[in-house]
Coordinates of C-alpha atoms in Angstrom, one line a residue:
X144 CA 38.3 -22.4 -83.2
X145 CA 40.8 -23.3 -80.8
X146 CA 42.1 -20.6 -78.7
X147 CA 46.0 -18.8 -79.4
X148 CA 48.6 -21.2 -77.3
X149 CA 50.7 -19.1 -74.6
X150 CA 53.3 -21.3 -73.7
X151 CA 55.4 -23.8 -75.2
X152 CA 53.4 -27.3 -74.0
X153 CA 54.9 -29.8 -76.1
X154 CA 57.2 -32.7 -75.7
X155 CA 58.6 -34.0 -79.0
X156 CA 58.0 -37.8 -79.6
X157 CA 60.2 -39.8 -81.7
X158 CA 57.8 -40.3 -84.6
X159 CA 58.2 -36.0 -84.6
X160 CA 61.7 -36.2 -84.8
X161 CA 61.5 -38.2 -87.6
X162 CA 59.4 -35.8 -89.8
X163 CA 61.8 -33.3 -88.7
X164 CA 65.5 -35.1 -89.6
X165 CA 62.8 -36.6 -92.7
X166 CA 62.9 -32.7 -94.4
X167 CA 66.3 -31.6 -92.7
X168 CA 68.6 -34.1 -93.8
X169 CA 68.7 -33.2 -97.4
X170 CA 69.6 -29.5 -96.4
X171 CA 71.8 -30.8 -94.4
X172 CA 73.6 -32.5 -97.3
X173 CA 73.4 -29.5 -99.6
X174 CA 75.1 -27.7 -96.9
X175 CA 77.9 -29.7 -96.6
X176 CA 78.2 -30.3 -100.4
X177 CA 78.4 -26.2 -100.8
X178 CA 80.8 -26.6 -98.2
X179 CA 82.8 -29.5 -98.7
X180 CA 83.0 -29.2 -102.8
X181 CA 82.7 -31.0 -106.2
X182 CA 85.3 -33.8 -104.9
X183 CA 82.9 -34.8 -101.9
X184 CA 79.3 -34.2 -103.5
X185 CA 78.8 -37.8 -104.9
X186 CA 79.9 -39.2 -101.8
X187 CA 77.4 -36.6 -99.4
X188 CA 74.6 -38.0 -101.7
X189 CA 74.7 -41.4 -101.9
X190 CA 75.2 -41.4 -97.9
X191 CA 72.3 -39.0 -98.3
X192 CA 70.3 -41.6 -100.5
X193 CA 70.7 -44.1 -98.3
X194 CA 70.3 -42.5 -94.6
X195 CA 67.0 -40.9 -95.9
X196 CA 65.8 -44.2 -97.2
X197 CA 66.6 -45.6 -93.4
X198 CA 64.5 -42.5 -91.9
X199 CA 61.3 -43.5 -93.9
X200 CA 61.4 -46.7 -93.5
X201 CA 61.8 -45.9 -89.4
X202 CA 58.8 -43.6 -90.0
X203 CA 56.7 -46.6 -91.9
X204 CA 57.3 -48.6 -88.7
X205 CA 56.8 -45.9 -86.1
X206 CA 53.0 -44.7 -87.8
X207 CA 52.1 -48.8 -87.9
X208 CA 53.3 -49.2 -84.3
X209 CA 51.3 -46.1 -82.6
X210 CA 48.3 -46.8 -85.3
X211 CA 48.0 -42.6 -85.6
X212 CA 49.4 -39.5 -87.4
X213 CA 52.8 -38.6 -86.0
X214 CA 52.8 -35.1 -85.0
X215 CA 55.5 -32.5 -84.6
X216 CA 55.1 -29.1 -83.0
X217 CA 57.8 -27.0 -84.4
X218 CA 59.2 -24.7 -81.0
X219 CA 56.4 -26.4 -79.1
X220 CA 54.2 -23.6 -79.7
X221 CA 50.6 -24.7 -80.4
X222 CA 49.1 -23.8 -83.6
X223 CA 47.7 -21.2 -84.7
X224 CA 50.6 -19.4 -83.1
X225 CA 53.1 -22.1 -83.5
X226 CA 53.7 -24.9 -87.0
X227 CA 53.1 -28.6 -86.8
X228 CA 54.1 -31.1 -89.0
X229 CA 51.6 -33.7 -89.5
X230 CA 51.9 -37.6 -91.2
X231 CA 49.1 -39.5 -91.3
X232 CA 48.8 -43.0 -94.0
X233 CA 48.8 -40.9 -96.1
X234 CA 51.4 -38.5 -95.9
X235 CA 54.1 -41.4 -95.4
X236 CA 52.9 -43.1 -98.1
X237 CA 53.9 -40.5 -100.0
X238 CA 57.2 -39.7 -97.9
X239 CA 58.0 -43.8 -98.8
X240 CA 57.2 -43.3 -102.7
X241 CA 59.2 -40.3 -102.8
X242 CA 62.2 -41.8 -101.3
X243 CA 62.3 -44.4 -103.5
X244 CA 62.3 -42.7 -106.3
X245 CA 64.8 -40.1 -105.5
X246 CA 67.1 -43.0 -104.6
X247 CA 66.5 -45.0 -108.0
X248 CA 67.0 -41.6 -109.6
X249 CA 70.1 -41.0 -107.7
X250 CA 71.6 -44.1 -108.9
X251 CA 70.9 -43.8 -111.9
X252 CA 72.8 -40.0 -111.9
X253 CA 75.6 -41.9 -110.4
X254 CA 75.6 -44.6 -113.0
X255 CA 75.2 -42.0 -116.0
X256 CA 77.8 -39.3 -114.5
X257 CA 80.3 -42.5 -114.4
X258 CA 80.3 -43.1 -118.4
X259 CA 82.6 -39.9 -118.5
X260 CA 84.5 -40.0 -115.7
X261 CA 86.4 -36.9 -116.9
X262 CA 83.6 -34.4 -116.5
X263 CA 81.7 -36.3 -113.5
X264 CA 83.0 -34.0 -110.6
X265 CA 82.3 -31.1 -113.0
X266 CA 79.5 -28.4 -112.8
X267 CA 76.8 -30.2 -113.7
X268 CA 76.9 -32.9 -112.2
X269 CA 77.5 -31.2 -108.7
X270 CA 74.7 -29.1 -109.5
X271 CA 72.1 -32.5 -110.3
X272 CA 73.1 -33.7 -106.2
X273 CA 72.5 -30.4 -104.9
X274 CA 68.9 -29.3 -107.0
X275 CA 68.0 -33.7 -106.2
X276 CA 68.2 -33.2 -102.6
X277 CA 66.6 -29.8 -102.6
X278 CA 63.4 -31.2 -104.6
X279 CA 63.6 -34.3 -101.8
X280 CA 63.7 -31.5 -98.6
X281 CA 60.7 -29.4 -100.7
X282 CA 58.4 -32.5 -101.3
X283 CA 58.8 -34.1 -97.9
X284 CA 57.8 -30.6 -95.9
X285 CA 54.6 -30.3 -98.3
X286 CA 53.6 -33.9 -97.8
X287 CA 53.8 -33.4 -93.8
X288 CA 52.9 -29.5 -93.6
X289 CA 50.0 -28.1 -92.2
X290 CA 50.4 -24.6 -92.1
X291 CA 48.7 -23.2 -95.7
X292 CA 51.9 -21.0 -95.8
X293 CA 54.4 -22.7 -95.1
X294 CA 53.4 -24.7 -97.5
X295 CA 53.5 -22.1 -99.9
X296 CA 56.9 -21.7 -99.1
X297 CA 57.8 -25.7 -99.7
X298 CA 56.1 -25.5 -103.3
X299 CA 58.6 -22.2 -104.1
X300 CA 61.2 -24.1 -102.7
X301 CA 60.2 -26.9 -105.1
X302 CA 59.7 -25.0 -107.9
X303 CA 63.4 -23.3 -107.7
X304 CA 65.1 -26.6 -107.4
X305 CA 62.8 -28.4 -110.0
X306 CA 63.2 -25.3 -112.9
X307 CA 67.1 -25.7 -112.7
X308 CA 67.0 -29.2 -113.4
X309 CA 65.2 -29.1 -116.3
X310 CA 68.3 -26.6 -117.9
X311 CA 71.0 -28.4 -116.6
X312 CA 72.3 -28.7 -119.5
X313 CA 72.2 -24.9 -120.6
X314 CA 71.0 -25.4 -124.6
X315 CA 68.8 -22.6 -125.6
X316 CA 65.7 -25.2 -126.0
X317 CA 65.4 -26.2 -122.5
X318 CA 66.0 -22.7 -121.1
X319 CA 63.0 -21.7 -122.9
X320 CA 61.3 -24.7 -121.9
X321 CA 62.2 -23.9 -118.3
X322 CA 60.8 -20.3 -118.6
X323 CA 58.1 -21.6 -119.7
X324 CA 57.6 -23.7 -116.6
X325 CA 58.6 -20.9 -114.1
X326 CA 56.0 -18.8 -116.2
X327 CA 53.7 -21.5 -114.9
X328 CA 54.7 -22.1 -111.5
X329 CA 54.5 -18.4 -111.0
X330 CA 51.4 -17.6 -112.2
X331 CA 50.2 -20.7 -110.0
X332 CA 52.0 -19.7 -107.2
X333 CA 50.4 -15.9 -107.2
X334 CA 47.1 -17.3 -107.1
X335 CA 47.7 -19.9 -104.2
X336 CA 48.9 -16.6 -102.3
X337 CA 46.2 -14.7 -102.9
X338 CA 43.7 -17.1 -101.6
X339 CA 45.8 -17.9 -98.8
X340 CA 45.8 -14.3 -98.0
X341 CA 42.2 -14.3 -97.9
X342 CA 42.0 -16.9 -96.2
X343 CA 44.0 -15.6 -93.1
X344 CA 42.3 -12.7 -93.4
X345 CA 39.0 -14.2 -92.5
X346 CA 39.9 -17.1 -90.2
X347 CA 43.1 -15.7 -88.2
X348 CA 44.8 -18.8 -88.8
X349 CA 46.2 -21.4 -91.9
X350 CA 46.8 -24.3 -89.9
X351 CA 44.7 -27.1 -91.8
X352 CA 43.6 -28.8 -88.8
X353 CA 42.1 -26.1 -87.4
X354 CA 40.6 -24.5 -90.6
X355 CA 38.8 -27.9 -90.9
X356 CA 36.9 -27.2 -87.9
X357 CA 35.9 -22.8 -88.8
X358 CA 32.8 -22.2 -89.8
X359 CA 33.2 -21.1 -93.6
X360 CA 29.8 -18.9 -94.1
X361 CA 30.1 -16.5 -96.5
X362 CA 32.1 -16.1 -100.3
X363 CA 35.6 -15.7 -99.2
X364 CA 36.6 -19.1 -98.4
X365 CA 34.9 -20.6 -101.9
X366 CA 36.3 -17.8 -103.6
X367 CA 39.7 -18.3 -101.7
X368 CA 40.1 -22.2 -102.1
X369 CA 39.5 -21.9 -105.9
X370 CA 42.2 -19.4 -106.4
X371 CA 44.5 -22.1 -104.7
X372 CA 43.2 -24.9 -106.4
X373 CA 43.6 -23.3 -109.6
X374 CA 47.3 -22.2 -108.7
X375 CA 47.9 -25.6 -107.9
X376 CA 46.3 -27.2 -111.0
X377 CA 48.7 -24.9 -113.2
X378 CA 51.4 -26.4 -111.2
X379 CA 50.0 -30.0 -111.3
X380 CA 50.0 -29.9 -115.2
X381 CA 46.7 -30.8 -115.4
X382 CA 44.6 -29.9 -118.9
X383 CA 44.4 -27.7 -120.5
X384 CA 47.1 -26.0 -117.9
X385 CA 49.5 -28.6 -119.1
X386 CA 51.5 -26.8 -121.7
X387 CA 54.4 -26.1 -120.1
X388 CA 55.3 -29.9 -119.2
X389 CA 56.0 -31.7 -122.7
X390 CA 58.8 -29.4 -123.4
X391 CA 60.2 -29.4 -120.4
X392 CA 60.5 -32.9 -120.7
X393 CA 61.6 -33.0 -124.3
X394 CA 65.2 -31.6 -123.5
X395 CA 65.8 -32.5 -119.8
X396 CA 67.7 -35.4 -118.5
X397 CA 66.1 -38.4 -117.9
X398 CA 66.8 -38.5 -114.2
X399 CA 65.3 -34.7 -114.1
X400 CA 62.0 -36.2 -116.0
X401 CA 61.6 -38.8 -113.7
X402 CA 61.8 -36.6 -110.7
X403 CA 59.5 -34.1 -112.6
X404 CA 56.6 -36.6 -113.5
X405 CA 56.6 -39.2 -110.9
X406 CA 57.5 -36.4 -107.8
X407 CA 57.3 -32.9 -108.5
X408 CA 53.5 -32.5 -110.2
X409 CA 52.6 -34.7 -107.3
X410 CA 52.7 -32.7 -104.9
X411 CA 50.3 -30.1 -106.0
X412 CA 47.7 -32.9 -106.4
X413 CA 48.4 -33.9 -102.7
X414 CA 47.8 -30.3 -101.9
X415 CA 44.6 -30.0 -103.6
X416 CA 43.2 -33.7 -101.9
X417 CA 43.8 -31.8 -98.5
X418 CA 42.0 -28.6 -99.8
X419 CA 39.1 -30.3 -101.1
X420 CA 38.8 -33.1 -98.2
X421 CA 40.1 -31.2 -95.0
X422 CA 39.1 -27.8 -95.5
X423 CA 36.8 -27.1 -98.1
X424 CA 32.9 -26.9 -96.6
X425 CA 30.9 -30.1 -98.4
X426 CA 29.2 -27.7 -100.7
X427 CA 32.4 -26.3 -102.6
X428 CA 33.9 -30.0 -101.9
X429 CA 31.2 -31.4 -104.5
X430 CA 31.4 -28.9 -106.6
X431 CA 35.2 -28.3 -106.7
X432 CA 35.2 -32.5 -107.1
X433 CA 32.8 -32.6 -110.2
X434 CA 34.9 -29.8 -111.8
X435 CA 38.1 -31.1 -111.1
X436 CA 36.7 -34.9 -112.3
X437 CA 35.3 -32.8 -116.0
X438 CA 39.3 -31.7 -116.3
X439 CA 40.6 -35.2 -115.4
X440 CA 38.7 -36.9 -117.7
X441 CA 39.3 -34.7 -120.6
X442 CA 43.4 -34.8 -120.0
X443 CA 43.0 -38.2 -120.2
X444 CA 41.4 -38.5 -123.6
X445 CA 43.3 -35.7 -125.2
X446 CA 46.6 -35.7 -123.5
X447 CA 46.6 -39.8 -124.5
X448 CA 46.1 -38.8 -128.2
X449 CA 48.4 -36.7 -128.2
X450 CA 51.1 -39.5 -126.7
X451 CA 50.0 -41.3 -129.5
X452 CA 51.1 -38.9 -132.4
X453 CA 54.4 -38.0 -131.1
X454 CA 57.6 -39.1 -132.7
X455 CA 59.9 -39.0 -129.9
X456 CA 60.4 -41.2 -127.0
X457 CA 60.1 -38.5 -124.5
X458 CA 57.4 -36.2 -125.4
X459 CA 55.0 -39.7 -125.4
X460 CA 56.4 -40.0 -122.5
X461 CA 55.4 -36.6 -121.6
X462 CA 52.0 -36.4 -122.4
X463 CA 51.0 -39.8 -120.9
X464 CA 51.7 -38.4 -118.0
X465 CA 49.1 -35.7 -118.3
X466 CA 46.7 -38.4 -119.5
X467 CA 47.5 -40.6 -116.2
X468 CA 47.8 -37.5 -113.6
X469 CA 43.5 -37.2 -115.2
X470 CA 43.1 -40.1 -113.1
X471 CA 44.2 -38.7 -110.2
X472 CA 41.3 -35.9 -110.4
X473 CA 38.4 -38.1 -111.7
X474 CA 39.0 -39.7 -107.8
X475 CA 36.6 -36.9 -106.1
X476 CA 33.3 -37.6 -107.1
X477 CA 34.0 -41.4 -106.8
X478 CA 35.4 -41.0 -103.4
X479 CA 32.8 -38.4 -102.2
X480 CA 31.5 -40.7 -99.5
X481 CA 28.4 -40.7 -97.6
X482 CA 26.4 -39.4 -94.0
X483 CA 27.8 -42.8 -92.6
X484 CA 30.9 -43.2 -95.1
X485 CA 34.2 -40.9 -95.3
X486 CA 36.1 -40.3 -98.5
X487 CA 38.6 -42.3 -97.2
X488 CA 37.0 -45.3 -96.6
X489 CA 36.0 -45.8 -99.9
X490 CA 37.4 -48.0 -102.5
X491 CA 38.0 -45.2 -104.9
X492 CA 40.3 -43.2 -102.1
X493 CA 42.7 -46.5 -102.4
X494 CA 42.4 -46.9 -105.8
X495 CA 43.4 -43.4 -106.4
X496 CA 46.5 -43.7 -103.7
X497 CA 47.3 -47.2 -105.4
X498 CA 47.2 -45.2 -109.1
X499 CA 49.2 -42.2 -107.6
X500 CA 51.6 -44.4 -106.7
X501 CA 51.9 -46.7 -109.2
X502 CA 52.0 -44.1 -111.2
X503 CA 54.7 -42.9 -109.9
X504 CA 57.1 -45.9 -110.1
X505 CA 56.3 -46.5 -113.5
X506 CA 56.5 -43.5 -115.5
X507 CA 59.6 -42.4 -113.5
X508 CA 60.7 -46.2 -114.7
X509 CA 59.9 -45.2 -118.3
X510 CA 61.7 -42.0 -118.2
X511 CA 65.2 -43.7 -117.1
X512 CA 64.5 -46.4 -119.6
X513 CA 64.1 -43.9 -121.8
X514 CA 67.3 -41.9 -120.5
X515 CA 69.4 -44.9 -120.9
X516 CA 68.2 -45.9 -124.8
X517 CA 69.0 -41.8 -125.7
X518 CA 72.6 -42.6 -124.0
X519 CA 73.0 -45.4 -126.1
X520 CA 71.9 -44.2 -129.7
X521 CA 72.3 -40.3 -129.2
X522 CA 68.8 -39.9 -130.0
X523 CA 64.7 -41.2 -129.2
X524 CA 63.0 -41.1 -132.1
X525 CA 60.9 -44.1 -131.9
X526 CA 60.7 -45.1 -136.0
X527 CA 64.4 -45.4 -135.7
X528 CA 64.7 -47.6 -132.5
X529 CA 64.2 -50.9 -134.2
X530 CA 65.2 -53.5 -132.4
X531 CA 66.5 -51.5 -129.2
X532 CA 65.5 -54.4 -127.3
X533 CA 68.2 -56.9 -128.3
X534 CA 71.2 -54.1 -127.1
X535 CA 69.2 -53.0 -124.4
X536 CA 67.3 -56.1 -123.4
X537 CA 66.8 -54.7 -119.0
X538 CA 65.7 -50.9 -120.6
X539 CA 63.3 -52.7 -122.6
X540 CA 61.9 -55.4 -120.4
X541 CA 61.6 -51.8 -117.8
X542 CA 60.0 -50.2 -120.2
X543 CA 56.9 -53.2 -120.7
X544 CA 56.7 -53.4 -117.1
X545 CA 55.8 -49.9 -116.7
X546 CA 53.5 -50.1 -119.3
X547 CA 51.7 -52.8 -118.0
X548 CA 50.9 -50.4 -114.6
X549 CA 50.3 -47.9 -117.1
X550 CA 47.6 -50.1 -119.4
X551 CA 46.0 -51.2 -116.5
X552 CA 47.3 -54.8 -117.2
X553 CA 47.1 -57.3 -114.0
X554 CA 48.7 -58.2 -111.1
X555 CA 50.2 -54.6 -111.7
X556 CA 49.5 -51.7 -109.3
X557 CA 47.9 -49.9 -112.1
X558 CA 45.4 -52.4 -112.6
X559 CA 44.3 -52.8 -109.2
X560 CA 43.8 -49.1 -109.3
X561 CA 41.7 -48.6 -112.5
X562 CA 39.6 -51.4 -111.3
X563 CA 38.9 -49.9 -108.1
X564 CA 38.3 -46.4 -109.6
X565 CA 36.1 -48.5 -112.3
X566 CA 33.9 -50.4 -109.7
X567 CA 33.2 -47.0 -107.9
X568 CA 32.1 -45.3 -111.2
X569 CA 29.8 -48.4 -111.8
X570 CA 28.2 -48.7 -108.6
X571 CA 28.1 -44.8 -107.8
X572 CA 26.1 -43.9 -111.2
X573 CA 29.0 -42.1 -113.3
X574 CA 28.8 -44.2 -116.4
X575 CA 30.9 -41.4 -118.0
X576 CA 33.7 -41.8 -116.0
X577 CA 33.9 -45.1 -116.3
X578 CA 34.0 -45.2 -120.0
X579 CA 36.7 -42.6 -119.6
X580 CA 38.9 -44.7 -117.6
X581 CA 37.8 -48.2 -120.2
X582 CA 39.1 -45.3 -122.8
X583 CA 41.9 -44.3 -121.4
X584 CA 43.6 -48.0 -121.0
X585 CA 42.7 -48.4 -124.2
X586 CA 44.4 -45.5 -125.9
X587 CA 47.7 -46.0 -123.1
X588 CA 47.6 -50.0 -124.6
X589 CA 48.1 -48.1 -128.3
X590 CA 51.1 -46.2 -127.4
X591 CA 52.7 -48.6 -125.0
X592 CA 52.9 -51.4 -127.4
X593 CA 54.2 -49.0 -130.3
X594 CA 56.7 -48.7 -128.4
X595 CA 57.2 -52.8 -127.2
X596 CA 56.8 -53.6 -131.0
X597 CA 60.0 -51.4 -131.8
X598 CA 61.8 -53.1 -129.4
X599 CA 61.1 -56.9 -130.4
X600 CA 61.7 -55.7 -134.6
X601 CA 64.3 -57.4 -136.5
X602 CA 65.6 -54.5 -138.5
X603 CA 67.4 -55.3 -142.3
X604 CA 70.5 -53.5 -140.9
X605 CA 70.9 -54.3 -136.7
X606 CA 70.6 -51.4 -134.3
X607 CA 74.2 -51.2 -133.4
X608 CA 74.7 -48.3 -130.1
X609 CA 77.0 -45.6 -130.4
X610 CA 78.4 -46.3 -126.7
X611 CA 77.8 -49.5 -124.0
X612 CA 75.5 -48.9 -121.5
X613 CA 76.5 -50.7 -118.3
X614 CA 73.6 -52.7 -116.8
X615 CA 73.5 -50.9 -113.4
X616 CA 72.4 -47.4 -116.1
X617 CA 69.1 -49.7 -116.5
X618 CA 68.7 -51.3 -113.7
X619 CA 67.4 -48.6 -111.7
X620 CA 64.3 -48.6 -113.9
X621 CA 64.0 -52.1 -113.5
X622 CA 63.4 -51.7 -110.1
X623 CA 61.1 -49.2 -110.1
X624 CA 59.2 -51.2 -112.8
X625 CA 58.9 -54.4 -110.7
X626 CA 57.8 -52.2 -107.6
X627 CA 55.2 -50.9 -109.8
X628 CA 54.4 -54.4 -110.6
X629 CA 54.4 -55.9 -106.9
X630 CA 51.9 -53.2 -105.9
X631 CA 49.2 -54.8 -107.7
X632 CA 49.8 -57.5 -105.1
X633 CA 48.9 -55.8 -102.0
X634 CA 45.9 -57.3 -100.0
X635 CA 42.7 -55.1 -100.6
X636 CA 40.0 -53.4 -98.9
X637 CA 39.5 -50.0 -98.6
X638 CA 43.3 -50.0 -97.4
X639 CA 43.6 -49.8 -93.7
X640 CA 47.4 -48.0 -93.6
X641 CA 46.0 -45.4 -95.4
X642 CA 43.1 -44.3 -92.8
X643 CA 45.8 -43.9 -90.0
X644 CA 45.5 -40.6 -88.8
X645 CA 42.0 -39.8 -90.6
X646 CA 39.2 -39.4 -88.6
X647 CA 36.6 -42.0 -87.8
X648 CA 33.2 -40.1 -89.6
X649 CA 32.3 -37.2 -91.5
X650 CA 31.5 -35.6 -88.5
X651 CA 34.9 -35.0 -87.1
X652 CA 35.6 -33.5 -90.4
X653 CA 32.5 -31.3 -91.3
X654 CA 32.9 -27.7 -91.0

């Protein structure tokens, strides 16, 4: 292990400025929206919006000029005194699909808060910009942390701004549903403590670069990284820890769901890929892998099911994403590498950063398509949407796009992804998993299209909506549709951006 830092040595580059205004700038914002006031909290965000997409996108280009992971050594003390803030390919992968979202999400805020423009400086309202650009702040600072808790302290963050958002509304169903998540996220969160703890404890330290290099004899790191991982899975909404998310969903606004499913539930999954890749020892990495992969597999089959027998738009909704998030954890064994091979140069490592992201776009697409058709009819039951499509015609044609990442239907991103996960269970001997993932388009394909066949039906009496929608409601699902789409066009290997920052062998790696 590398010996305690003394003195500050360390000269900040501009790719570590970035990471730094990347998680600052939101709190920033909700700073001067707490001090500036209802009348000003529209106009802080959207600024916000767009200044953070303009950060990322000089991030994206900083990480492919250098070719390595930007670093950022917070008071330029040297870990393990000191914190650093680390993005490799991966990280600003996920800093790009997060801004994205929370942009299309704040549009569409903007868009739905102007259909009464009596109430759209009221509480609520101010209270959706402030909790948005706290969940932005949390979620960027978890996917470039590297201190185990400070991390912790990104997913409470996370969690207090998520919960809220949920309830925004105040009706007794979604308070209760938000118990029930902060019951969750609680009981996830006192277990990823208590390993981190132990942890410290044994090793002096919880910076994840340097935990990667300990030597982990002994039961208390095993014992220790699966009380994180299973704090995390609880958080992640991963079967059977999932029951918390479905009625979370079922009463929240659509722009909260969309954070929620494509964003928030993320970001304990990218925790547990650094756990099980950086810092677990190989032994507990296989083994953590083939139990997580078990879990995956079974959320898809039973989660999908279950999308499949609900009557309201959301709640499918809802538990597809369980059933996709399964293929997110099915990625470990497939992408367990070799002597000669790392994880992440494996096609299942991009298949399963192609499927988180596509992910992503898409079911956050669904959720604002599905946000808009409840604006216009006061309600989602799907038997009585017949014919949606004709008043809604950009929420629909969303709504199939999505799908189509979702199905696994090419040139979307989705189906690049599935393939790629599909070739690796083939060719590395898990015929089970790739029966799972055959399966689980399948049974996606079922409830996508009950869905797409409500929206081309010709109805004895017309669908007629109880309000207009204006077309810029829907089209911030469009867009996140089509960039769901476009995905599947990227050129393929095992993807090169991704590998920026990783190291070249197992042997770096291995503790």
């Amino acid at each position: 292990m590398s010996p305690l830092a003394t003195e500050p040595a360390h000269v900040a580059t501009p790719g570590g400025v970035l990471l730094v205004l990347a998680v600052m700038l939101p709190v920033v914002a909700v700073l001067l929206m707490l001090a500036l006031g209802p009348r000003w909290t529209r106009r802080i965000a959207l600024a916000t919006l767009a200044i953070g997409l303009l950060v990322t996108i000089a991030i994206l280009a900083e990480l492919l000029r250098t070719g390595e992971a930007l670093t950022y050594v917070v008071g330029g003390w040297q870990p393990p005194l000191g914190i650093a803030l680390r993005a490799d390919g991966t990280s600003v992968a996920m800093l790009a699909m997060t801004a994205l979202v929370i942009a299309a999400t704040g549009c569409f805020g903007y868009a739905q808060q102007q259909l009464d423009p009596a109430t759209s400086h009221g509480r609520a309202p101010t209270s959706f910009w402030i909790l948005l650009m706290a969940v932005w702040s949390a979620l960027n600072a978890i996917f470039v942390g590297e201190d185990l808790f400070n991390l912790y302290v990104a997913l409470e963050l996370l969690t207090f701004a998520a919960v809220p958002l949920v309830c925004l509304d105040g009706r007794a169903e979604t308070m209760a549903a938000a118990l029930r998540y902060l019951m969750f996220a609680l009981l996830g969160s006192l277990l990823y403590l208590l390993g981190t703890a132990l942890i410290y404890g044994s090793f002096g330290t919880l910076d994840i670069s340097l935990l990667s290099q300990a030597s982990a004899e002994g039961p208390v790191f095993p014992v220790a990284l699966a009380l994180m991982i299973a704090g995390l899975l609880a958080k992640a909404a991963l079967f059977p820890l999932h029951l918390w998310l479905p009625p979370a969903h079922a009463g929240a606004p659509a722009s909260a769901s969309a954070v929620l499913s494509a964003l928030v539930i993320k970001a304990p999954f990218f925790l547990i890929l650094r756990l099980v890749l950086d810092v677990a020892p190989p032994q507990s990495a296989a083994f953590a892998g083939q139990f997580l992969a078990v879990l995956g597999a079974a959320s898809i089959l039973f989660c999908s099911v279950m999308a499949l027998r609900q009557a309201r738009l959301k709640l499918m909704i809802a538990y597809s994403t369980v059933a996709q998030i399964g293929y997110l954890f099915i990625v470990f064994p497939l992408a367990s590498g070799s002597e000669t091979l790392p994880p992440w140069g494996t096609i299942a490592w991009t298949g399963g950063a192609l499927q988180l992201i596509s992910h992503a776009l898409a079911k956050a697409a669904m959720f604002l398509a599905a946000g808009a058709i409840a604006e216009a009819y006061g309600h989602d039951r799907i038997s009585d949407l017949g014919g949606f499509g004709r008043a809604l015609p950009i929420s629909a044609a969303a709504f199939g796009l999505a799908g189509l990442s979702l199905m696994g239907i090419p040139p979307s991103g989705g189906f690049v992804a599935k393939c790629l996960l599909l070739t690796a269970a083939v060719i590395g001997g898990h015929p089970w998993l790739a029966a799972t993932i055959l399966a689980g388009g399948l049974l996606a394909g079922s409830y996508v299209f009950r869905v797409v066949d409500r929206a081309l039906a010709t109805p004895a009496i017309p669908l007629a909506p109880r309000k207009p929608i204006p077309r810029r409601l829907e089209l911030a699902a469009l867009v996140l549709a089509v960039a769901a789409v476009l995905l599947g066009l990227v050129p393929l290997q095992p993807f090169a951006f991704l590998q920026i920052g990783r190291p070249d062998s197992l042997t770096a790696v291995a503790p």
